[in-house]
């Protein structure tokens, strides 16, 4: 199965009366979650992870609370909450799962102290290809008195009780990256990919591969800001996800920093001021990333001046996204302003081709391998046509022969009145879509987009 998304026009030969558009997330949590101890911790950089635990029949939310006042408490706190529906959260006592001394808050999770180290930050992940002795992993940072950051790893088989594994070291040295991160299992390479900063305060997106969470490849920088960004911008963090049939999608937080030499105790380090916008990146292989339109995905009603996406749950017709942030400029932690909000988006709904009148697209040559051709669209009406490799009509597959579509469908099967598409299996084709007043999000099916030379070679070979 292959999928065409519309970050660019690389799979199209013709595009008329369409405009590319970034679609906003839909806010679905009526009230944002704010930790009950907001006078102690801010959720501006909470980076929540949300797991459904079957034995509890509840969602467990792990997040971090950033110290509101570093003069009084010079470290952050790992915290937890629960939810019955994955949208509305409530803090819970963690004693049944995390029994450690010197807890400051009742919903605190990981140990505050490890020998002479103090907790700094953490993020939790559920692994798709789980190991025998653990399915969940927490990549944590602890710091020493010299403010050096050391990587620690906790593992769990049930998502509730985590144990420190000293043999799993996710970063060597004392400059372990700050957050947020993302973990994907790459089927092609049969390895886990960790998307993270190359080192502490290095605001670029790096990539390391590992098979066992013991040995890692050297971080490769795969994303950074460029001259098309607002200016004085840093690549803050990312959430990466696999898009079946397409490749990989990145939700990147871009920090538009203040115009100053530095706003923290570290030289040249921007921290106080500026805003953080949420944008898109995309890749075929998960290594070479590109960026399209730079519009912010966060809607106005989110009331977030800074936003960081850190987790996604897939549902039948849509995806649910968990974003922490604040309505204040970056670096401010006024009690009650940091929060976690829940958003939704239709499948593949983040980028579309929109038209206010009759829009037309025709794909590049496709080697059609049989089965349904599907489109994700919303329109007053739409018609479809299949032509040969050179754009010539095929009898029975013209626009007038197609079954008219009207409405909203994330997986509409293209049909014709008297012909079956599968009769064209093995041929080199082009697909045309004519749309009136609506949005086209994706095309998917068993096909391969061909270069002109590949199309000629295939035509010489004949049908598959």
mmCIF file of N, CA and C in Angstrom, residues 28-110:
data_model
loop_
_atom_site.group_PDB
_atom_site.id
_atom_site.type_symbol
_atom_site.label_atom_id
_atom_site.label_comp_id
_atom_site.label_asym_id
_atom_site.label_seq_id
_atom_site.Cartn_x
_atom_site.Cartn_y
_atom_site.Cartn_z
ATOM 1 N N UNK A 28 -10.234 19.262 22.009
ATOM 2 C CA UNK A 28 -11.351 18.439 22.492
ATOM 3 C C UNK A 28 -11.439 18.379 24.015
ATOM 4 N N UNK A 29 -10.407 18.806 24.720
ATOM 5 C CA UNK A 29 -10.504 18.851 26.191
ATOM 6 C C UNK A 29 -11.100 20.208 26.576
ATOM 7 N N UNK A 30 -12.277 20.174 27.173
ATOM 8 C CA UNK A 30 -12.977 21.415 27.521
ATOM 9 C C UNK A 30 -12.195 22.225 28.543
ATOM 10 N N UNK A 31 -11.548 21.515 29.455
ATOM 11 C CA UNK A 31 -10.730 22.171 30.483
ATOM 12 C C UNK A 31 -9.337 21.567 30.456
ATOM 13 N N UNK A 32 -8.296 22.391 30.341
ATOM 14 C CA UNK A 32 -6.940 21.825 30.329
ATOM 15 C C UNK A 32 -6.589 21.234 31.692
ATOM 16 N N UNK A 33 -5.694 20.253 31.676
ATOM 17 C CA UNK A 33 -5.241 19.665 32.933
ATOM 18 C C UNK A 33 -4.105 20.506 33.502
ATOM 19 N N UNK A 34 -4.278 20.924 34.745
ATOM 20 C CA UNK A 34 -3.252 21.653 35.496
ATOM 21 C C UNK A 34 -3.003 20.875 36.780
ATOM 22 N N UNK A 35 -1.762 20.587 37.074
ATOM 23 C CA UNK A 35 -1.463 19.798 38.270
ATOM 24 C C UNK A 35 -2.011 20.506 39.516
ATOM 25 N N UNK A 36 -2.603 19.737 40.450
ATOM 26 C CA UNK A 36 -3.170 20.359 41.654
ATOM 27 C C UNK A 36 -2.144 21.112 42.492
ATOM 28 N N UNK A 37 -0.869 20.803 42.311
ATOM 29 C CA UNK A 37 0.183 21.519 43.048
ATOM 30 C C UNK A 37 0.835 22.567 42.146
ATOM 31 N N UNK A 38 0.017 23.364 41.483
ATOM 32 C CA UNK A 38 0.529 24.326 40.508
ATOM 33 C C UNK A 38 1.353 25.441 41.155
ATOM 34 N N UNK A 39 1.252 25.569 42.457
ATOM 35 C CA UNK A 39 2.092 26.563 43.141
ATOM 36 C C UNK A 39 3.525 26.055 43.296
ATOM 37 N N UNK A 40 3.704 24.736 43.038
ATOM 38 C CA UNK A 40 5.030 24.123 43.145
ATOM 39 C C UNK A 40 5.613 23.824 41.774
ATOM 40 N N UNK A 41 4.764 23.291 40.866
ATOM 41 C CA UNK A 41 5.244 22.872 39.549
ATOM 42 C C UNK A 41 4.382 23.468 38.434
ATOM 43 N N UNK A 42 5.025 23.733 37.312
ATOM 44 C CA UNK A 42 4.349 24.194 36.099
ATOM 45 C C UNK A 42 4.356 23.064 35.074
ATOM 46 N N UNK A 43 3.298 22.986 34.257
ATOM 47 C CA UNK A 43 3.225 21.980 33.209
ATOM 48 C C UNK A 43 3.556 22.582 31.839
ATOM 49 N N UNK A 44 4.299 23.675 31.823
ATOM 50 C CA UNK A 44 4.696 24.298 30.561
ATOM 51 C C UNK A 44 5.503 23.342 29.690
ATOM 52 N N UNK A 45 6.318 22.494 30.322
ATOM 53 C CA UNK A 45 7.113 21.488 29.608
ATOM 54 C C UNK A 45 6.807 20.113 30.192
ATOM 55 N N UNK A 46 5.527 19.748 30.226
ATOM 56 C CA UNK A 46 5.116 18.495 30.880
ATOM 57 C C UNK A 46 5.456 17.273 30.031
ATOM 58 N N UNK A 47 5.413 17.386 28.711
ATOM 59 C CA UNK A 47 5.700 16.293 27.781
ATOM 60 C C UNK A 47 4.980 15.006 28.194
ATOM 61 N N UNK A 48 3.642 15.012 28.221
ATOM 62 C CA UNK A 48 2.909 13.839 28.714
ATOM 63 C C UNK A 48 3.003 12.629 27.778
ATOM 64 N N UNK A 49 2.991 11.443 28.383
ATOM 65 C CA UNK A 49 2.822 10.171 27.683
ATOM 66 C C UNK A 49 1.586 9.501 28.256
ATOM 67 N N UNK A 50 0.766 8.920 27.388
ATOM 68 C CA UNK A 50 -0.539 8.410 27.812
ATOM 69 C C UNK A 50 -0.670 6.949 27.398
ATOM 70 N N UNK A 51 -0.788 6.058 28.383
ATOM 71 C CA UNK A 51 -0.887 4.622 28.123
ATOM 72 C C UNK A 51 -2.235 4.106 28.633
ATOM 73 N N UNK A 52 -2.879 3.263 27.826
ATOM 74 C CA UNK A 52 -4.086 2.596 28.319
ATOM 75 C C UNK A 52 -3.662 1.299 29.000
ATOM 76 N N UNK A 53 -3.965 1.175 30.290
ATOM 77 C CA UNK A 53 -3.593 0.002 31.079
ATOM 78 C C UNK A 53 -4.831 -0.879 31.240
ATOM 79 N N UNK A 54 -4.815 -2.038 30.594
ATOM 80 C CA UNK A 54 -6.002 -2.888 30.545
ATOM 81 C C UNK A 54 -6.474 -3.337 31.925
ATOM 82 N N UNK A 55 -5.529 -3.713 32.784
ATOM 83 C CA UNK A 55 -5.947 -4.248 34.086
ATOM 84 C C UNK A 55 -6.600 -3.185 34.968
ATOM 85 N N UNK A 56 -6.315 -1.928 34.696
ATOM 86 C CA UNK A 56 -6.961 -0.835 35.430
ATOM 87 C C UNK A 56 -8.193 -0.317 34.699
ATOM 88 N N UNK A 57 -8.267 -0.596 33.394
ATOM 89 C CA UNK A 57 -9.298 -0.033 32.520
ATOM 90 C C UNK A 57 -9.279 1.488 32.579
ATOM 91 N N UNK A 58 -8.064 2.009 32.632
ATOM 92 C CA UNK A 58 -7.862 3.450 32.699
ATOM 93 C C UNK A 58 -6.638 3.844 31.883
ATOM 94 N N UNK A 59 -6.573 5.122 31.569
ATOM 95 C CA UNK A 59 -5.378 5.692 30.955
ATOM 96 C C UNK A 59 -4.478 6.236 32.071
ATOM 97 N N UNK A 60 -3.190 5.949 31.967
ATOM 98 C CA UNK A 60 -2.214 6.503 32.904
ATOM 99 C C UNK A 60 -1.402 7.559 32.160
ATOM 100 N N UNK A 61 -1.247 8.696 32.790
ATOM 101 C CA UNK A 61 -0.538 9.814 32.174
ATOM 102 C C UNK A 61 0.712 10.108 32.994
ATOM 103 N N UNK A 62 1.866 10.004 32.341
ATOM 104 C CA UNK A 62 3.131 10.374 32.977
ATOM 105 C C UNK A 62 3.592 11.704 32.398
ATOM 106 N N UNK A 63 4.008 12.597 33.273
ATOM 107 C CA UNK A 63 4.443 13.922 32.829
ATOM 108 C C UNK A 63 5.430 14.478 33.835
ATOM 109 N N UNK A 64 6.053 15.580 33.491
ATOM 110 C CA UNK A 64 6.983 16.197 34.435
ATOM 111 C C UNK A 64 6.482 17.590 34.822
ATOM 112 N N UNK A 65 6.720 17.907 36.079
ATOM 113 C CA UNK A 65 6.386 19.228 36.593
ATOM 114 C C UNK A 65 7.652 20.052 36.728
ATOM 115 N N UNK A 66 7.670 21.194 36.089
ATOM 116 C CA UNK A 66 8.838 22.073 36.103
ATOM 117 C C UNK A 66 8.757 22.977 37.330
ATOM 118 N N UNK A 67 9.847 23.084 38.057
ATOM 119 C CA UNK A 67 9.850 23.890 39.278
ATOM 120 C C UNK A 67 9.428 25.332 38.976
ATOM 121 N N UNK A 68 8.466 25.812 39.716
ATOM 122 C CA UNK A 68 7.991 27.187 39.551
ATOM 123 C C UNK A 68 9.019 28.185 40.063
ATOM 124 N N UNK A 69 9.763 27.771 41.086
ATOM 125 C CA UNK A 69 10.746 28.678 41.698
ATOM 126 C C UNK A 69 12.040 27.912 41.956
ATOM 127 N N UNK A 70 13.046 28.116 41.098
ATOM 128 C CA UNK A 70 14.304 27.376 41.208
ATOM 129 C C UNK A 70 15.142 27.827 42.404
ATOM 130 N N UNK A 71 14.817 28.984 42.983
ATOM 131 C CA UNK A 71 15.513 29.390 44.207
ATOM 132 C C UNK A 71 15.061 28.508 45.380
ATOM 133 N N UNK A 72 13.807 28.102 45.373
ATOM 134 C CA UNK A 72 13.271 27.274 46.446
ATOM 135 C C UNK A 72 13.445 25.782 46.171
ATOM 136 N N UNK A 73 13.297 25.374 44.902
ATOM 137 C CA UNK A 73 13.442 23.974 44.533
ATOM 138 C C UNK A 73 14.164 23.922 43.180
ATOM 139 N N UNK A 74 15.438 23.566 43.198
ATOM 140 C CA UNK A 74 16.249 23.665 41.987
ATOM 141 C C UNK A 74 16.233 22.397 41.138
ATOM 142 N N UNK A 75 15.101 21.682 41.150
ATOM 143 C CA UNK A 75 14.937 20.505 40.308
ATOM 144 C C UNK A 75 13.456 20.350 39.973
ATOM 145 N N UNK A 76 13.163 19.516 38.999
ATOM 146 C CA UNK A 76 11.790 19.274 38.586
ATOM 147 C C UNK A 76 11.279 17.986 39.221
ATOM 148 N N UNK A 77 10.012 17.654 38.955
ATOM 149 C CA UNK A 77 9.415 16.480 39.588
ATOM 150 C C UNK A 77 8.699 15.618 38.547
ATOM 151 N N UNK A 78 8.907 14.282 38.580
ATOM 152 C CA UNK A 78 8.164 13.368 37.709
ATOM 153 C C UNK A 78 6.813 13.034 38.341
ATOM 154 N N UNK A 79 5.733 13.160 37.586
ATOM 155 C CA UNK A 79 4.399 13.073 38.167
ATOM 156 C C UNK A 79 3.496 12.155 37.335
ATOM 157 N N UNK A 80 2.317 11.815 37.906
ATOM 158 C CA UNK A 80 1.370 10.969 37.183
ATOM 159 C C UNK A 80 -0.064 11.401 37.467
ATOM 160 N N UNK A 81 -0.930 11.050 36.522
ATOM 161 C CA UNK A 81 -2.368 11.242 36.664
ATOM 162 C C UNK A 81 -3.053 10.076 35.973
ATOM 163 N N UNK A 82 -4.369 10.000 36.089
ATOM 164 C CA UNK A 82 -5.138 8.965 35.394
ATOM 165 C C UNK A 82 -6.338 9.588 34.707
ATOM 166 N N UNK A 83 -6.954 8.787 33.836
ATOM 167 C CA UNK A 83 -8.117 9.263 33.091
ATOM 168 C C UNK A 83 -8.994 8.074 32.730
ATOM 169 N N UNK A 84 -10.306 8.277 32.756
ATOM 170 C CA UNK A 84 -11.233 7.227 32.353
ATOM 171 C C UNK A 84 -11.472 7.230 30.849
ATOM 172 N N UNK A 85 -11.290 8.383 30.212
ATOM 173 C CA UNK A 85 -11.605 8.517 28.792
ATOM 174 C C UNK A 85 -10.438 8.974 27.923
ATOM 175 N N UNK A 86 -9.270 9.198 28.535
ATOM 176 C CA UNK A 86 -8.124 9.669 27.773
ATOM 177 C C UNK A 86 -8.163 11.144 27.460
ATOM 178 N N UNK A 87 -9.132 11.855 28.012
ATOM 179 C CA UNK A 87 -9.276 13.294 27.745
ATOM 180 C C UNK A 87 -9.239 14.104 29.028
ATOM 181 N N UNK A 88 -9.951 13.648 30.032
ATOM 182 C CA UNK A 88 -10.037 14.366 31.305
ATOM 183 C C UNK A 88 -9.196 13.637 32.351
ATOM 184 N N UNK A 89 -8.240 14.343 32.934
ATOM 185 C CA UNK A 89 -7.267 13.738 33.843
ATOM 186 C C UNK A 89 -7.487 14.174 35.288
ATOM 187 N N UNK A 90 -7.043 13.312 36.198
ATOM 188 C CA UNK A 90 -7.046 13.650 37.613
ATOM 189 C C UNK A 90 -5.790 13.055 38.246
ATOM 190 N N UNK A 91 -5.153 13.828 39.086
ATOM 191 C CA UNK A 91 -3.936 13.373 39.754
ATOM 192 C C UNK A 91 -4.272 12.257 40.734
ATOM 193 N N UNK A 92 -3.370 11.279 40.850
ATOM 194 C CA UNK A 92 -3.587 10.147 41.755
ATOM 195 C C UNK A 92 -2.345 9.927 42.609
ATOM 196 N N UNK A 93 -2.571 9.378 43.803
ATOM 197 C CA UNK A 93 -1.444 9.026 44.661
ATOM 198 C C UNK A 93 -0.639 7.909 43.997
ATOM 199 N N UNK A 94 0.663 8.066 43.990
ATOM 200 C CA UNK A 94 1.526 7.127 43.270
ATOM 201 C C UNK A 94 2.138 6.058 44.161
ATOM 202 N N UNK A 95 1.804 6.054 45.434
ATOM 203 C CA UNK A 95 2.473 5.191 46.400
ATOM 204 C C UNK A 95 2.389 3.710 46.037
ATOM 205 N N UNK A 96 1.280 3.281 45.424
ATOM 206 C CA UNK A 96 1.103 1.864 45.083
ATOM 207 C C UNK A 96 2.087 1.401 44.016
ATOM 208 N N UNK A 97 2.592 2.346 43.219
ATOM 209 C CA UNK A 97 3.453 1.991 42.096
ATOM 210 C C UNK A 97 4.883 2.513 42.251
ATOM 211 N N UNK A 98 5.018 3.652 42.888
ATOM 212 C CA UNK A 98 6.330 4.272 43.055
ATOM 213 C C UNK A 98 6.527 4.596 44.539
ATOM 214 N N UNK A 99 7.196 3.700 45.225
ATOM 215 C CA UNK A 99 7.399 3.870 46.663
ATOM 216 C C UNK A 99 8.851 4.277 46.928
ATOM 217 N N UNK A 100 9.084 5.563 46.918
ATOM 218 C CA UNK A 100 10.430 6.097 47.136
ATOM 219 C C UNK A 100 10.396 7.105 48.284
ATOM 220 N N UNK A 101 11.510 7.265 48.988
ATOM 221 C CA UNK A 101 11.549 8.233 50.090
ATOM 222 C C UNK A 101 11.638 9.674 49.583
ATOM 223 N N UNK A 102 11.388 10.604 50.488
ATOM 224 C CA UNK A 102 11.574 12.036 50.248
ATOM 225 C C UNK A 102 10.687 12.608 49.150
ATOM 226 N N UNK A 103 9.496 12.045 49.017
ATOM 227 C CA UNK A 103 8.573 12.596 48.027
ATOM 228 C C UNK A 103 8.114 13.992 48.450
ATOM 229 N N UNK A 104 8.005 14.866 47.467
ATOM 230 C CA UNK A 104 7.513 16.219 47.730
ATOM 231 C C UNK A 104 6.018 16.292 47.446
ATOM 232 N N UNK A 105 5.561 15.635 46.368
ATOM 233 C CA UNK A 105 4.148 15.651 45.994
ATOM 234 C C UNK A 105 3.576 14.234 46.006
ATOM 235 N N UNK A 106 2.277 14.122 46.262
ATOM 236 C CA UNK A 106 1.639 12.809 46.432
ATOM 237 C C UNK A 106 1.611 11.990 45.135
ATOM 238 N N UNK A 107 1.678 12.658 43.974
ATOM 239 C CA UNK A 107 1.613 11.942 42.697
ATOM 240 C C UNK A 107 2.978 11.851 42.017
ATOM 241 N N UNK A 108 4.017 11.946 42.829
ATOM 242 C CA UNK A 108 5.391 11.861 42.317
ATOM 243 C C UNK A 108 5.729 10.416 41.972
ATOM 244 N N UNK A 109 6.529 10.219 40.917
ATOM 245 C CA UNK A 109 6.790 8.861 40.446
ATOM 246 C C UNK A 109 8.248 8.434 40.673
ATOM 247 N N UNK A 110 9.141 8.738 39.761
ATOM 248 C CA UNK A 110 10.523 8.264 39.845
ATOM 249 C C UNK A 110 11.226 8.780 41.098
#
